[in-house]
Tab-separated table of N, CA and C and ligand atoms in Angstrom:
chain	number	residue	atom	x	y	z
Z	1	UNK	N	-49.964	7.899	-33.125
Z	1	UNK	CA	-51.318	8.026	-33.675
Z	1	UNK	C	-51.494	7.068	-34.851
Z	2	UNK	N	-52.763	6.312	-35.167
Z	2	UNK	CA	-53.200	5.324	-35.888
Z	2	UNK	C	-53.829	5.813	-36.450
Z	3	UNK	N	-53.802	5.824	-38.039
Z	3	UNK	CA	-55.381	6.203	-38.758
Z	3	UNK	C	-56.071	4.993	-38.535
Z	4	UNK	N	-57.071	4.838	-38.851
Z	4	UNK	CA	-58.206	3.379	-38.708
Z	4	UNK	C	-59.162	3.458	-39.670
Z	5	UNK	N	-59.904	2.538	-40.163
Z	5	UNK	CA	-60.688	2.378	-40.697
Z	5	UNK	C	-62.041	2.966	-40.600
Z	6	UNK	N	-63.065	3.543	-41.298
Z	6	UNK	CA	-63.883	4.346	-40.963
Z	6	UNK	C	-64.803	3.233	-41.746
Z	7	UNK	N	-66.317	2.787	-40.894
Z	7	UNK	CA	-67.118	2.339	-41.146
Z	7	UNK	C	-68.260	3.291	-41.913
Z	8	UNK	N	-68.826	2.274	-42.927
Z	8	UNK	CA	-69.427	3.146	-43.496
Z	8	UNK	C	-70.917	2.615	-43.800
Z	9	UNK	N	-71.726	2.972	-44.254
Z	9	UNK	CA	-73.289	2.393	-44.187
Z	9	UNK	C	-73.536	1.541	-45.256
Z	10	UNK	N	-74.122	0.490	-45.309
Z	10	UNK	CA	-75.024	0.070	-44.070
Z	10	UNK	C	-74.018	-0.684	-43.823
Z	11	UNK	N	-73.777	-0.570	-42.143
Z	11	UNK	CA	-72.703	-1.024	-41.344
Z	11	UNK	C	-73.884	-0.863	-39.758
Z	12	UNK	N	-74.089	-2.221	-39.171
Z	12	UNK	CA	-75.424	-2.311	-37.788
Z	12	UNK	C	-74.257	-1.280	-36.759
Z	13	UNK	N	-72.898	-1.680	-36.872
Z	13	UNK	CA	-72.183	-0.742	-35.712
Z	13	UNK	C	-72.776	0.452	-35.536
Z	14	UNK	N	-72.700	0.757	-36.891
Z	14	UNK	CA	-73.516	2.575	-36.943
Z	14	UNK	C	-74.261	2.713	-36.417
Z	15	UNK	N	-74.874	1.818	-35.530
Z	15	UNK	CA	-76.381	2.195	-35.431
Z	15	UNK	C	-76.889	1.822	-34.004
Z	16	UNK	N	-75.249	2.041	-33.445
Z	16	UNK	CA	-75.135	1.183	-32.339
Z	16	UNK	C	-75.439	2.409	-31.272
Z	17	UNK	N	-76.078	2.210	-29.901
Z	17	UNK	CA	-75.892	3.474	-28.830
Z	17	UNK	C	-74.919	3.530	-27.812
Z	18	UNK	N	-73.905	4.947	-28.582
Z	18	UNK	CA	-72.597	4.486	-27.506
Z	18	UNK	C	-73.100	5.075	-26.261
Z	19	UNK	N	-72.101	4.532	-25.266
Z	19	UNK	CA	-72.008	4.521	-24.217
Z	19	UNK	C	-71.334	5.715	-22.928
Z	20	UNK	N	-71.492	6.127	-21.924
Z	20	UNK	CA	-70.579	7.362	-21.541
Z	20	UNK	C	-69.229	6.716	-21.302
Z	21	UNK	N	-68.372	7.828	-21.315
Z	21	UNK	CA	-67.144	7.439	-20.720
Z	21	UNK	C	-66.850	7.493	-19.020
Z	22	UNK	N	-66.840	6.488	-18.564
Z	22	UNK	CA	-66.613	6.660	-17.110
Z	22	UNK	C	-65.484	8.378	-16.532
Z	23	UNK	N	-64.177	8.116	-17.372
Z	23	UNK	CA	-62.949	8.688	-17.158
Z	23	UNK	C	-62.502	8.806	-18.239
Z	24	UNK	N	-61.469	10.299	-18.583
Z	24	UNK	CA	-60.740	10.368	-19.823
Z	24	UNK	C	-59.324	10.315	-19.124
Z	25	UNK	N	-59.108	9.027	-19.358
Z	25	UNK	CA	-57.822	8.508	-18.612
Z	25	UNK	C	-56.813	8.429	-20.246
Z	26	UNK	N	-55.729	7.878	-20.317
Z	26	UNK	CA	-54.930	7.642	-21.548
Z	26	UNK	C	-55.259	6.883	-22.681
Z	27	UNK	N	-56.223	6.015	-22.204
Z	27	UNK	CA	-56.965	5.007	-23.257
Z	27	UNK	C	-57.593	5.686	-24.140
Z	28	UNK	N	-58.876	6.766	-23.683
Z	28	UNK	CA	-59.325	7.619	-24.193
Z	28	UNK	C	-58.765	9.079	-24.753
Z	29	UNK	N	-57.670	8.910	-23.958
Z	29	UNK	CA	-56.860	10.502	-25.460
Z	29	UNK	C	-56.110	9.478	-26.883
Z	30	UNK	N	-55.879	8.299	-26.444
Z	30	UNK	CA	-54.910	7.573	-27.505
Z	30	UNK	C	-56.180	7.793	-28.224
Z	31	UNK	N	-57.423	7.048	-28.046
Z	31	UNK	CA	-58.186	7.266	-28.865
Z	31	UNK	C	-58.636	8.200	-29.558
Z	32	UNK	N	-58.859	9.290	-29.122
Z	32	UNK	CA	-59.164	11.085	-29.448
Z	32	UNK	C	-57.812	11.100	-30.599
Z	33	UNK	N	-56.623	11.084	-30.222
Z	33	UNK	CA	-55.357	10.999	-31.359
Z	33	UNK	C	-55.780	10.271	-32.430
Z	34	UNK	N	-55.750	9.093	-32.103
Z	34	UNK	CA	-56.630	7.945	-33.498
Z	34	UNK	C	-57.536	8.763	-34.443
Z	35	UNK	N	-58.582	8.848	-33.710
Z	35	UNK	CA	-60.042	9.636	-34.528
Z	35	UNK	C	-59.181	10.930	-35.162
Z	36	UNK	N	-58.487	11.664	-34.343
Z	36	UNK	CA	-58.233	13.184	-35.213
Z	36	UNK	C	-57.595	12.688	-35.909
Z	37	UNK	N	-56.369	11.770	-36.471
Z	37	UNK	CA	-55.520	11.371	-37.336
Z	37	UNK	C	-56.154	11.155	-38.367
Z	38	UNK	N	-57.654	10.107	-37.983
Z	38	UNK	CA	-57.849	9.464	-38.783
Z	38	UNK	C	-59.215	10.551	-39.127
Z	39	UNK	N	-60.041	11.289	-38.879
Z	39	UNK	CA	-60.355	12.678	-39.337
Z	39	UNK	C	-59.990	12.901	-40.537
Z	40	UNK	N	-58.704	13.475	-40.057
Z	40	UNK	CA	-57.464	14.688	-40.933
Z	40	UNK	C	-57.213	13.230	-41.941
Z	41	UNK	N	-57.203	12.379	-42.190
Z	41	UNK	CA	-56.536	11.114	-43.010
Z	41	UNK	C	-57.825	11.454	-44.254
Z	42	UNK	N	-59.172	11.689	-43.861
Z	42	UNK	CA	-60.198	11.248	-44.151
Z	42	UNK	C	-60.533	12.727	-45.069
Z	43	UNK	N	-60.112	13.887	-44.906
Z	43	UNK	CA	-60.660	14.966	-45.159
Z	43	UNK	C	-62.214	15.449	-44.391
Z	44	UNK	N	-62.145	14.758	-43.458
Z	44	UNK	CA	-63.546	15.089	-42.861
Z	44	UNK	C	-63.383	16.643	-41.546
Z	45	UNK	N	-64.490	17.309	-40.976
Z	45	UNK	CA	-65.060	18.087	-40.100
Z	45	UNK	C	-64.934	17.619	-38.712
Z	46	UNK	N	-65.627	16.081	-38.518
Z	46	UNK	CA	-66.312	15.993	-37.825
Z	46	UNK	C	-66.212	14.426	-37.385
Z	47	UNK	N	-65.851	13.332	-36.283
Z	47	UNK	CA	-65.690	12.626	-36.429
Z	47	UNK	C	-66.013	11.708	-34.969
Z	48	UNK	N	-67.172	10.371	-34.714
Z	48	UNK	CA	-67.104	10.079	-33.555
Z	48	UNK	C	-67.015	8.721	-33.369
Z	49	UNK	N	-66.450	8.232	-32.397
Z	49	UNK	CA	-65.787	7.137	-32.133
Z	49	UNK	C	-66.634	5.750	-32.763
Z	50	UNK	N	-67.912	5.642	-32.901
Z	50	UNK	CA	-68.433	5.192	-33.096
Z	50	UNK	C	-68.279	4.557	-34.716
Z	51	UNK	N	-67.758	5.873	-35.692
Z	51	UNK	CA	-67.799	5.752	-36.383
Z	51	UNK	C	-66.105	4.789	-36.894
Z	52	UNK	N	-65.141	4.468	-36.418
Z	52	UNK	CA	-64.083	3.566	-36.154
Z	52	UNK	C	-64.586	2.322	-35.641
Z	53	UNK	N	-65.692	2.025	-34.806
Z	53	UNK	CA	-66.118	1.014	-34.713
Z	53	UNK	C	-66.392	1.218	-32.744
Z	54	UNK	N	-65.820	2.225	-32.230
Z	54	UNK	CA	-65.942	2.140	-30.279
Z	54	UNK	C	-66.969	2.963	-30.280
Z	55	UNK	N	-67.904	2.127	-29.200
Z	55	UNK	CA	-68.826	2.574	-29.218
Z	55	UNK	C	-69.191	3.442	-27.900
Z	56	UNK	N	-68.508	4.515	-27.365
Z	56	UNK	CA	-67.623	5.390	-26.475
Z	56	UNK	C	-68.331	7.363	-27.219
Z	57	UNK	N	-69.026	7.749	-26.027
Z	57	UNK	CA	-69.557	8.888	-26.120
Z	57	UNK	C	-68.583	10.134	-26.511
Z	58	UNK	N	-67.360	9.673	-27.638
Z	58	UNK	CA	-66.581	10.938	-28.320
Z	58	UNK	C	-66.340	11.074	-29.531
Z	59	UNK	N	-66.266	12.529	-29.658
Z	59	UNK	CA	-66.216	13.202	-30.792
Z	59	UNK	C	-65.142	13.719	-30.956
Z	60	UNK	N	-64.533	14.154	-32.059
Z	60	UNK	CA	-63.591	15.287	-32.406
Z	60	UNK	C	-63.754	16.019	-33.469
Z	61	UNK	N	-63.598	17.111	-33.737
Z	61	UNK	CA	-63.745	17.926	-34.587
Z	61	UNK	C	-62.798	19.144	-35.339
Z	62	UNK	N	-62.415	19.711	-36.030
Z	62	UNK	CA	-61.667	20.790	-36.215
Z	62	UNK	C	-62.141	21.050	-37.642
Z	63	UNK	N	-62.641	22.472	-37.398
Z	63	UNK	CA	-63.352	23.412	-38.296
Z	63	UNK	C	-62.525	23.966	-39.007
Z	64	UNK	N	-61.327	24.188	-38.970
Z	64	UNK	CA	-60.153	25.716	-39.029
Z	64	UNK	C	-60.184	25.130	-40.368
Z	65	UNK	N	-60.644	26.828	-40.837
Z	65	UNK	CA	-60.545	26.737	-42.528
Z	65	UNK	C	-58.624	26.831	-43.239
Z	66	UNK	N	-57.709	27.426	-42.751
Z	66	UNK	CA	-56.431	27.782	-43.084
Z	66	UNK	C	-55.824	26.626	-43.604
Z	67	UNK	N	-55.301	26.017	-44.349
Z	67	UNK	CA	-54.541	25.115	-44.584
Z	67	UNK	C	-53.052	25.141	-43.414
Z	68	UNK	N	-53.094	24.050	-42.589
Z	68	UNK	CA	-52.002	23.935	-42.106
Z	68	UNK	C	-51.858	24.202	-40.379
Z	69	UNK	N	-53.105	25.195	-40.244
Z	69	UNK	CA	-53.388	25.989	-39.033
Z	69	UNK	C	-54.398	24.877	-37.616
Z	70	UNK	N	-53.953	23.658	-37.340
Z	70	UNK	CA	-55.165	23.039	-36.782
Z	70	UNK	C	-55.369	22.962	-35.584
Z	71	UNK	N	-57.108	22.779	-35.444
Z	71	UNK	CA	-58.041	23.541	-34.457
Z	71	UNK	C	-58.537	22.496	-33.964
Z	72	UNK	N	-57.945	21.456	-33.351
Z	72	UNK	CA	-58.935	20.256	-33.230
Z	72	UNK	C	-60.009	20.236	-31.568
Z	73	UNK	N	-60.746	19.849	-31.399
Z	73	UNK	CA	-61.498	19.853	-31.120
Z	73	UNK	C	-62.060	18.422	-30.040
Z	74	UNK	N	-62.148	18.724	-28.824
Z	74	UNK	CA	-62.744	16.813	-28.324
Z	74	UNK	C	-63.640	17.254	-27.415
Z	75	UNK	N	-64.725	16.356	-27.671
Z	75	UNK	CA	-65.820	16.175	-26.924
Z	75	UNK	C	-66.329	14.937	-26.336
Z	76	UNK	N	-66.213	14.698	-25.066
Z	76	UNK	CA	-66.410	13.389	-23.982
Z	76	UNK	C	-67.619	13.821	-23.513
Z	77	UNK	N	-68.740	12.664	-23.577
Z	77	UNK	CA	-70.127	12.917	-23.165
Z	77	UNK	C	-70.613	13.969	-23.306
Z	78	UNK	N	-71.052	14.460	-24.631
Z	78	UNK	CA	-71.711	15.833	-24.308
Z	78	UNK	C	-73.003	15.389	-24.379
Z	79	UNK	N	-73.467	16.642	-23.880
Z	79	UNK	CA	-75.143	16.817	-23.678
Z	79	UNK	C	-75.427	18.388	-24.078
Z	80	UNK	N	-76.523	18.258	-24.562
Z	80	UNK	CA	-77.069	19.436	-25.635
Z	80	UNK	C	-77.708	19.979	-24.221
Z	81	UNK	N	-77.548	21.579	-23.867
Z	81	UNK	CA	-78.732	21.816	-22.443
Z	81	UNK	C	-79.692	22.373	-22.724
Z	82	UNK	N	-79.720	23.269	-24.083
Z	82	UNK	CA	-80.419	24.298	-24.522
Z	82	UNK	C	-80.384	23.966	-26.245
Z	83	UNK	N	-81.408	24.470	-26.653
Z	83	UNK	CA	-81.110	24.478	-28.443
Z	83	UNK	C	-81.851	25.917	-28.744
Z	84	UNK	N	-81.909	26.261	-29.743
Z	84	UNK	CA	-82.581	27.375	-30.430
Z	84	UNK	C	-83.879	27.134	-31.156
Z	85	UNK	N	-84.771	27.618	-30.928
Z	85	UNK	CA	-86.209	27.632	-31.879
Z	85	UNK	C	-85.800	27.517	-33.484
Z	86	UNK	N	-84.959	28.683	-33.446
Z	86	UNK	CA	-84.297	28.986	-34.795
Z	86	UNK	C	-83.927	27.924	-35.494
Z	87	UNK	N	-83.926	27.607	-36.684
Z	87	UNK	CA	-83.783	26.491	-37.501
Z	87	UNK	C	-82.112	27.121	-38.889
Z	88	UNK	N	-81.679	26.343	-38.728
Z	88	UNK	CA	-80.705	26.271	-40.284
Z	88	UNK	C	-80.593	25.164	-41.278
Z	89	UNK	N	-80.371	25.388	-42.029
Z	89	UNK	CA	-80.146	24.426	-42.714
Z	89	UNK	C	-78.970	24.176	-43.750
Z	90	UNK	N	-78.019	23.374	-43.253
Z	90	UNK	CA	-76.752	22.912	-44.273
Z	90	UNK	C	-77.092	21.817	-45.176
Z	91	UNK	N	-75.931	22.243	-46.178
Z	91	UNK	CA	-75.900	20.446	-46.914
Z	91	UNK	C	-74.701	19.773	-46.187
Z	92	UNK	N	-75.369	18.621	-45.682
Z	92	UNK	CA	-74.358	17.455	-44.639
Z	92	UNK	C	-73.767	16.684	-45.288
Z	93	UNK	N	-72.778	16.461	-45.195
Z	93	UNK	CA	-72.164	14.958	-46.008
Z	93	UNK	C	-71.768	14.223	-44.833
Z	94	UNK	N	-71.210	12.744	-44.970
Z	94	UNK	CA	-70.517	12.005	-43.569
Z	94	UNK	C	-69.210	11.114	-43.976
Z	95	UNK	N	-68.734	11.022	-43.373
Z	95	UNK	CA	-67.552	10.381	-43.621
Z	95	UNK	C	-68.003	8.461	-43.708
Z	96	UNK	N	-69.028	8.188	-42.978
Z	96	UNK	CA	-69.638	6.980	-42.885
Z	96	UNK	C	-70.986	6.762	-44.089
Z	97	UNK	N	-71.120	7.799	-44.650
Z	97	UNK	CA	-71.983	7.818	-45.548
Z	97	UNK	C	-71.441	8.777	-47.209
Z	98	UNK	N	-70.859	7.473	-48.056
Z	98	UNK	CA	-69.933	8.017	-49.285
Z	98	UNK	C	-70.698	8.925	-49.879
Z	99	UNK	N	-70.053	9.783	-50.710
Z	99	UNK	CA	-70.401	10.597	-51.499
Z	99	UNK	C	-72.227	10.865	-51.679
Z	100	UNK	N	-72.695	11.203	-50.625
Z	100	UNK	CA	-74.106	11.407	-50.599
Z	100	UNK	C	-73.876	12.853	-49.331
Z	101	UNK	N	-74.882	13.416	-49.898
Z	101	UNK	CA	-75.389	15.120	-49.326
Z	101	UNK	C	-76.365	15.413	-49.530
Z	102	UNK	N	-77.169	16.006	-48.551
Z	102	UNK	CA	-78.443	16.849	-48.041
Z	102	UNK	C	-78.801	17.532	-47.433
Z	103	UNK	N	-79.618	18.159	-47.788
Z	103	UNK	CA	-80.056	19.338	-46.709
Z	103	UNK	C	-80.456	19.146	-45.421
Z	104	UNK	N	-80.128	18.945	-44.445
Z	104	UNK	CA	-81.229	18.739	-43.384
Z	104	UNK	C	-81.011	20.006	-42.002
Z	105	UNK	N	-82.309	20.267	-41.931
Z	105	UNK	CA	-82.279	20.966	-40.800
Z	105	UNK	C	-82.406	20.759	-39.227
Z	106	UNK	N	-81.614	21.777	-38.824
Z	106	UNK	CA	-80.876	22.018	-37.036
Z	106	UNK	C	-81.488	22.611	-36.475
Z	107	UNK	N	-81.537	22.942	-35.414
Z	107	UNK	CA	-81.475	24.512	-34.275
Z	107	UNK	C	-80.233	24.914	-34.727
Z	108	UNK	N	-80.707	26.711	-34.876
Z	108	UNK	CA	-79.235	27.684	-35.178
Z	108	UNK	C	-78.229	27.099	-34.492
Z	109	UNK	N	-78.573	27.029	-33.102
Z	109	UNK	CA	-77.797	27.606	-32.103
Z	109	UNK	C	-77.715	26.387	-30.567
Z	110	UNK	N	-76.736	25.811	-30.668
Z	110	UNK	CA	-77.058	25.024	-29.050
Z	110	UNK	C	-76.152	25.091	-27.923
Z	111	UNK	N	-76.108	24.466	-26.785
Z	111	UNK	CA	-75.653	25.017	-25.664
Z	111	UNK	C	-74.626	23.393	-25.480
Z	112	UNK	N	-73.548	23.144	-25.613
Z	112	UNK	CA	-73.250	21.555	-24.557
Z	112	UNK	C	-72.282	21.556	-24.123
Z	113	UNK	N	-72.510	20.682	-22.377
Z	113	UNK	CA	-72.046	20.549	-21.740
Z	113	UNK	C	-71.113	19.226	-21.663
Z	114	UNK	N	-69.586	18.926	-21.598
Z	114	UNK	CA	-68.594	17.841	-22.241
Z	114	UNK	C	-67.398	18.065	-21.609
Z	115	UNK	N	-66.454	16.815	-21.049
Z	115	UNK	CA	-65.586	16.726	-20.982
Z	115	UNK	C	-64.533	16.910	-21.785
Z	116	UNK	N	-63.856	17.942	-21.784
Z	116	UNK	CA	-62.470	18.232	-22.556
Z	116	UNK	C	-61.196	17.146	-23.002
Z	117	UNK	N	-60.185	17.107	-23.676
Z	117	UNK	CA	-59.265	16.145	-23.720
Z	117	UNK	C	-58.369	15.423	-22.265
Z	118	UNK	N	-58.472	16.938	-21.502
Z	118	UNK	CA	-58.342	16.466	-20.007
Z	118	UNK	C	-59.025	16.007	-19.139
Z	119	UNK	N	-60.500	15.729	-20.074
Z	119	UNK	CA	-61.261	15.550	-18.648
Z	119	UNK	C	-61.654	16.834	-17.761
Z	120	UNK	N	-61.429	17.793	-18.408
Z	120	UNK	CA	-62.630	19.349	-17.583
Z	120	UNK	C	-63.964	19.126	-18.071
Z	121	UNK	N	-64.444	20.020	-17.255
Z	121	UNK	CA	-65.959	19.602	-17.548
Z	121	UNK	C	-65.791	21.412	-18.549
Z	122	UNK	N	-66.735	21.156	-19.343
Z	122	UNK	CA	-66.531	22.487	-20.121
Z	122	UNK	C	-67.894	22.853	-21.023
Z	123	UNK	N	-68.607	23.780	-20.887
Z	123	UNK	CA	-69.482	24.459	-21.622
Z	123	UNK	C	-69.438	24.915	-22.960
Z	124	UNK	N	-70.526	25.460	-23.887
Z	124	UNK	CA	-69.644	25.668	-25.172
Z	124	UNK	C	-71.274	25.707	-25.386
Z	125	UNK	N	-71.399	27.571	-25.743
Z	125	UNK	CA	-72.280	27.872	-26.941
Z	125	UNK	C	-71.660	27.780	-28.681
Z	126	UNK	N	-72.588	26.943	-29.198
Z	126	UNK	CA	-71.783	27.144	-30.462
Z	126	UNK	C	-73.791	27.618	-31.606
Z	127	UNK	N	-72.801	28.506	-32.407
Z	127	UNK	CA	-73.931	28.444	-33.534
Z	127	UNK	C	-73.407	28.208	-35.108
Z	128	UNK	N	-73.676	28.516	-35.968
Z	128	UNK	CA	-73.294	28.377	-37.320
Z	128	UNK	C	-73.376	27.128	-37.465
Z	129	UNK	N	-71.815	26.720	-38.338
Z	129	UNK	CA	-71.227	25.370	-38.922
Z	129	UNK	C	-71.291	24.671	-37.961
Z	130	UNK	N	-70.672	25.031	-36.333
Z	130	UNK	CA	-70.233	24.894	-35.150
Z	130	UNK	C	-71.396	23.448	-34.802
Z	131	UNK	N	-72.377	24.697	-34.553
Z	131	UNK	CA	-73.810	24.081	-34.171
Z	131	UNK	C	-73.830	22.828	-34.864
Z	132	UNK	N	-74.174	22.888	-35.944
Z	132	UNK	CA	-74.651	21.691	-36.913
Z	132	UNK	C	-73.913	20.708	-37.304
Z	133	UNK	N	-72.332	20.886	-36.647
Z	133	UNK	CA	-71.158	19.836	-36.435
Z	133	UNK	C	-71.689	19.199	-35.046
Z	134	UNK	N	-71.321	19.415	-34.130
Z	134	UNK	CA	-71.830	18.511	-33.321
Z	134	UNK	C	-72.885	18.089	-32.682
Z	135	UNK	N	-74.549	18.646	-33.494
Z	135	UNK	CA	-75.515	17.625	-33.638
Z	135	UNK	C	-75.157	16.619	-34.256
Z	136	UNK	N	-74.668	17.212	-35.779
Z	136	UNK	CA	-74.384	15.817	-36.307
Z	136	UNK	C	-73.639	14.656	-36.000
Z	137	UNK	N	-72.661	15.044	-35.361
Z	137	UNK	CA	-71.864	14.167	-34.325
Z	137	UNK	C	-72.565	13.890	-33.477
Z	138	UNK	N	-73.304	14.311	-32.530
Z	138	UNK	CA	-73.581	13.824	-31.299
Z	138	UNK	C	-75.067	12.730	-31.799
Z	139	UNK	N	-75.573	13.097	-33.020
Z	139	UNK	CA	-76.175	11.521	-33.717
Z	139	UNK	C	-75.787	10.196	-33.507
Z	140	UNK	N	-74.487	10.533	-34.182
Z	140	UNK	CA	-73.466	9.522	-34.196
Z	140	UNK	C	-73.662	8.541	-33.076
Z	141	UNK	N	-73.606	9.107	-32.115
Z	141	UNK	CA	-73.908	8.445	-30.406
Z	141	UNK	C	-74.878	8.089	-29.929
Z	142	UNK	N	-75.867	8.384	-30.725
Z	142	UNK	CA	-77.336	7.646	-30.437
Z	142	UNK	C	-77.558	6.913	-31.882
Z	143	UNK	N	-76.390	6.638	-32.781
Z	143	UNK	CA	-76.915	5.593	-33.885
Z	143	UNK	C	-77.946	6.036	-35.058
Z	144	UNK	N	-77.809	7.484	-35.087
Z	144	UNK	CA	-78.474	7.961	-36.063
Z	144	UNK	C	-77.411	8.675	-37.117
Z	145	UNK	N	-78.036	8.799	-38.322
Z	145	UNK	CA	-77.285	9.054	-39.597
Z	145	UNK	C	-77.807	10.418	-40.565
Z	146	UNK	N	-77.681	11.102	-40.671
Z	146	UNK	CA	-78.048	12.252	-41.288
Z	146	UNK	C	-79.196	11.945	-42.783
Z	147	UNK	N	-78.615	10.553	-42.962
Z	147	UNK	CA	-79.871	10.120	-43.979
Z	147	UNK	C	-81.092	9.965	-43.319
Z	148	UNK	N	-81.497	9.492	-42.045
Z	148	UNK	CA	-82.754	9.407	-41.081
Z	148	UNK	C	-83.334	10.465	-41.383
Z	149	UNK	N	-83.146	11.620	-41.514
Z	149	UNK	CA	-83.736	12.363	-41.751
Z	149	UNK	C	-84.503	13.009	-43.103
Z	150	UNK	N	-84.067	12.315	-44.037
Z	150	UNK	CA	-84.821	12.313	-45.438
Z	150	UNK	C	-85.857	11.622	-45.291
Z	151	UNK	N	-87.021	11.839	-46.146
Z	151	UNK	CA	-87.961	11.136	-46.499
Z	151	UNK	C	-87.563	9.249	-46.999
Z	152	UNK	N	-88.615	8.230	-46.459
Z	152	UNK	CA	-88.569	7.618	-46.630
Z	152	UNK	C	-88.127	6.309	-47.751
Z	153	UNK	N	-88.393	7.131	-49.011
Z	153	UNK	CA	-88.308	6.794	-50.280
Z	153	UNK	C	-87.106	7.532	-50.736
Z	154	UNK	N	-86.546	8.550	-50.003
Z	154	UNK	CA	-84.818	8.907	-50.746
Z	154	UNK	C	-84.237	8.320	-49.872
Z	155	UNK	N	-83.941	7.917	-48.461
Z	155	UNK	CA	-83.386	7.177	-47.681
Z	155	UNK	C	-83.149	6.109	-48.215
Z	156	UNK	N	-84.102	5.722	-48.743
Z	156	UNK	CA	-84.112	3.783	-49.067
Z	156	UNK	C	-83.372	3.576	-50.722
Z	157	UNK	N	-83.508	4.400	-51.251
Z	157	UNK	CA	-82.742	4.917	-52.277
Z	157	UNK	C	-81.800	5.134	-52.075
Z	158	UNK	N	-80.931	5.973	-51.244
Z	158	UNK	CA	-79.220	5.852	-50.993
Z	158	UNK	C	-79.188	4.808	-50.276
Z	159	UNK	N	-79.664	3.586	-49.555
Z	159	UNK	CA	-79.107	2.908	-48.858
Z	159	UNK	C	-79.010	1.982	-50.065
Z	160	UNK	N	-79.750	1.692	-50.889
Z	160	UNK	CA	-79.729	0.776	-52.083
Z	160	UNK	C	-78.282	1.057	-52.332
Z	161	UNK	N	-78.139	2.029	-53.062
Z	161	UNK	CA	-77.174	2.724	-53.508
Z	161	UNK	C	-75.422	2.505	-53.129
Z	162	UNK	N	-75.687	2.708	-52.178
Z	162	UNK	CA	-74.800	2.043	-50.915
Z	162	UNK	C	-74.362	0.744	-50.362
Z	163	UNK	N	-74.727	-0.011	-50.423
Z	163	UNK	CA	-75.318	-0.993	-50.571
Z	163	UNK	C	-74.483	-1.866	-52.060
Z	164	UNK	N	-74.809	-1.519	-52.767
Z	164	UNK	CA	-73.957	-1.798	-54.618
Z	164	UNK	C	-73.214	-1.061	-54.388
Z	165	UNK	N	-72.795	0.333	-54.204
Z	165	UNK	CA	-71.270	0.191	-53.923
Z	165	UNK	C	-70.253	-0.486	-53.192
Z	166	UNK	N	-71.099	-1.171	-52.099
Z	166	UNK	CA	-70.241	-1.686	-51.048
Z	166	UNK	C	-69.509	-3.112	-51.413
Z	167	UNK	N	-70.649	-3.554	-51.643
Z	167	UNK	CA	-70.772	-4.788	-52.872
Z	167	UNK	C	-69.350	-4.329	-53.938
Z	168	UNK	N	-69.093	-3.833	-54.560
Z	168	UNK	CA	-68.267	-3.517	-55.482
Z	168	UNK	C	-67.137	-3.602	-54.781
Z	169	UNK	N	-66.914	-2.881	-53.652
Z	169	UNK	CA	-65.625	-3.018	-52.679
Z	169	UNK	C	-65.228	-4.022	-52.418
Z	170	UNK	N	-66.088	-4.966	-52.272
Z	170	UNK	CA	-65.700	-6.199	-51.838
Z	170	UNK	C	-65.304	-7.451	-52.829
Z	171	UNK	N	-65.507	-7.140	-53.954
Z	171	UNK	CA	-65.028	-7.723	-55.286
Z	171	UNK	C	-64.001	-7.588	-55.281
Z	172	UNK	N	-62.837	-8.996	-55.537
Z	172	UNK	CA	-61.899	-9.254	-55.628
Z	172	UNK	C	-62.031	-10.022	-57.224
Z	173	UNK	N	-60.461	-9.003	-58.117
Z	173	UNK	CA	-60.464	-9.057	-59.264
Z	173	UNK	C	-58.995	-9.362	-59.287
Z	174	UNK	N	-58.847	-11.067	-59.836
Z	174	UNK	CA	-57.703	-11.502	-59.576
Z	174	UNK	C	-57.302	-11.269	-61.542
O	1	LIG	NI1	-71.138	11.830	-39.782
């Protein structure tokens, strides 16, 4: 397993629309290993290929609060079948988007249908945290960012923001 580099905004990859996976043959679990490594490397929830730079319809995830106890999680092409009227609302952070958080609201509750690490086809009501992990992930795959969803004028404001930090990263101080 490889940790990798996690792209971060404004980065056009991000914003790229991945693609399905034909087959979850070995290429695609090495990868699933990569992302969870590099997840768990990251302190993050929630994590999709896209965001390493492949632009490949997977996710991984592991919620498990226990220190030590892990729950990881893979999702190949999912599709949302059902959502909830019901609305929640978390504060989101992203691993592709530094130290910035907001509120934005979900459906409670959704239904998706996804290939497993083996390649099963597999169902999965999720609600809570659950839920609002892999919308936010499954963004990821259509190139959207949890900032899209702020108003116009705070969006453009963290991307500034972002933007001069990134700038700073890239300063070399001999
Ligand atoms: Ni994210």
């Amino acid at each position: 397993m490889t940790v990798k580099t996690i792209l971060t905004e404004p980065n056009k990859i991000l914003r790229q629309v991945s693609l399905p996976v034909e087959k979850v043959g070995n290429e695609e679990r090495q990868l699933m290993d990569d992302m969870l490594e590099t997840m768990y490397e990251a302190k993050g929830i929630g994590l999709a290929a896209i965001q390493i730079g492949v632009p490949k319809r997977i996710i991984v995830m592991d919620l498990s609060k226990e220190e030590g106890k892990k729950e990881p999680r893979y999702f190949v092409n999912p599709i949302i079948k059902n959502k909830s009227e019901k609305i929640s609302t978390y504060e989101e952070g992203c691993l592709s988007v530094v130290s910035v958080f907001a509120e934005v609201d979900r459906p409670s509750t959704c239904e998706v249908e996804y290939l497993d690490y083996n390649g099963d086809k597999k169902i999965l009501k999720a609600s809570g945290l659950l839920a609002t992990c892999i919308q936010h992930e499954m963004d990821h795959l259509e190139g959207i960012l949890f900032i899209d969803y702020l108003s116009k004028l705070k969006k453009s404001m963290i991307i500034k923001k972002l933007s001069k930090l990134k700038n700073k990263e890239d300063r070399v101080v001999l």
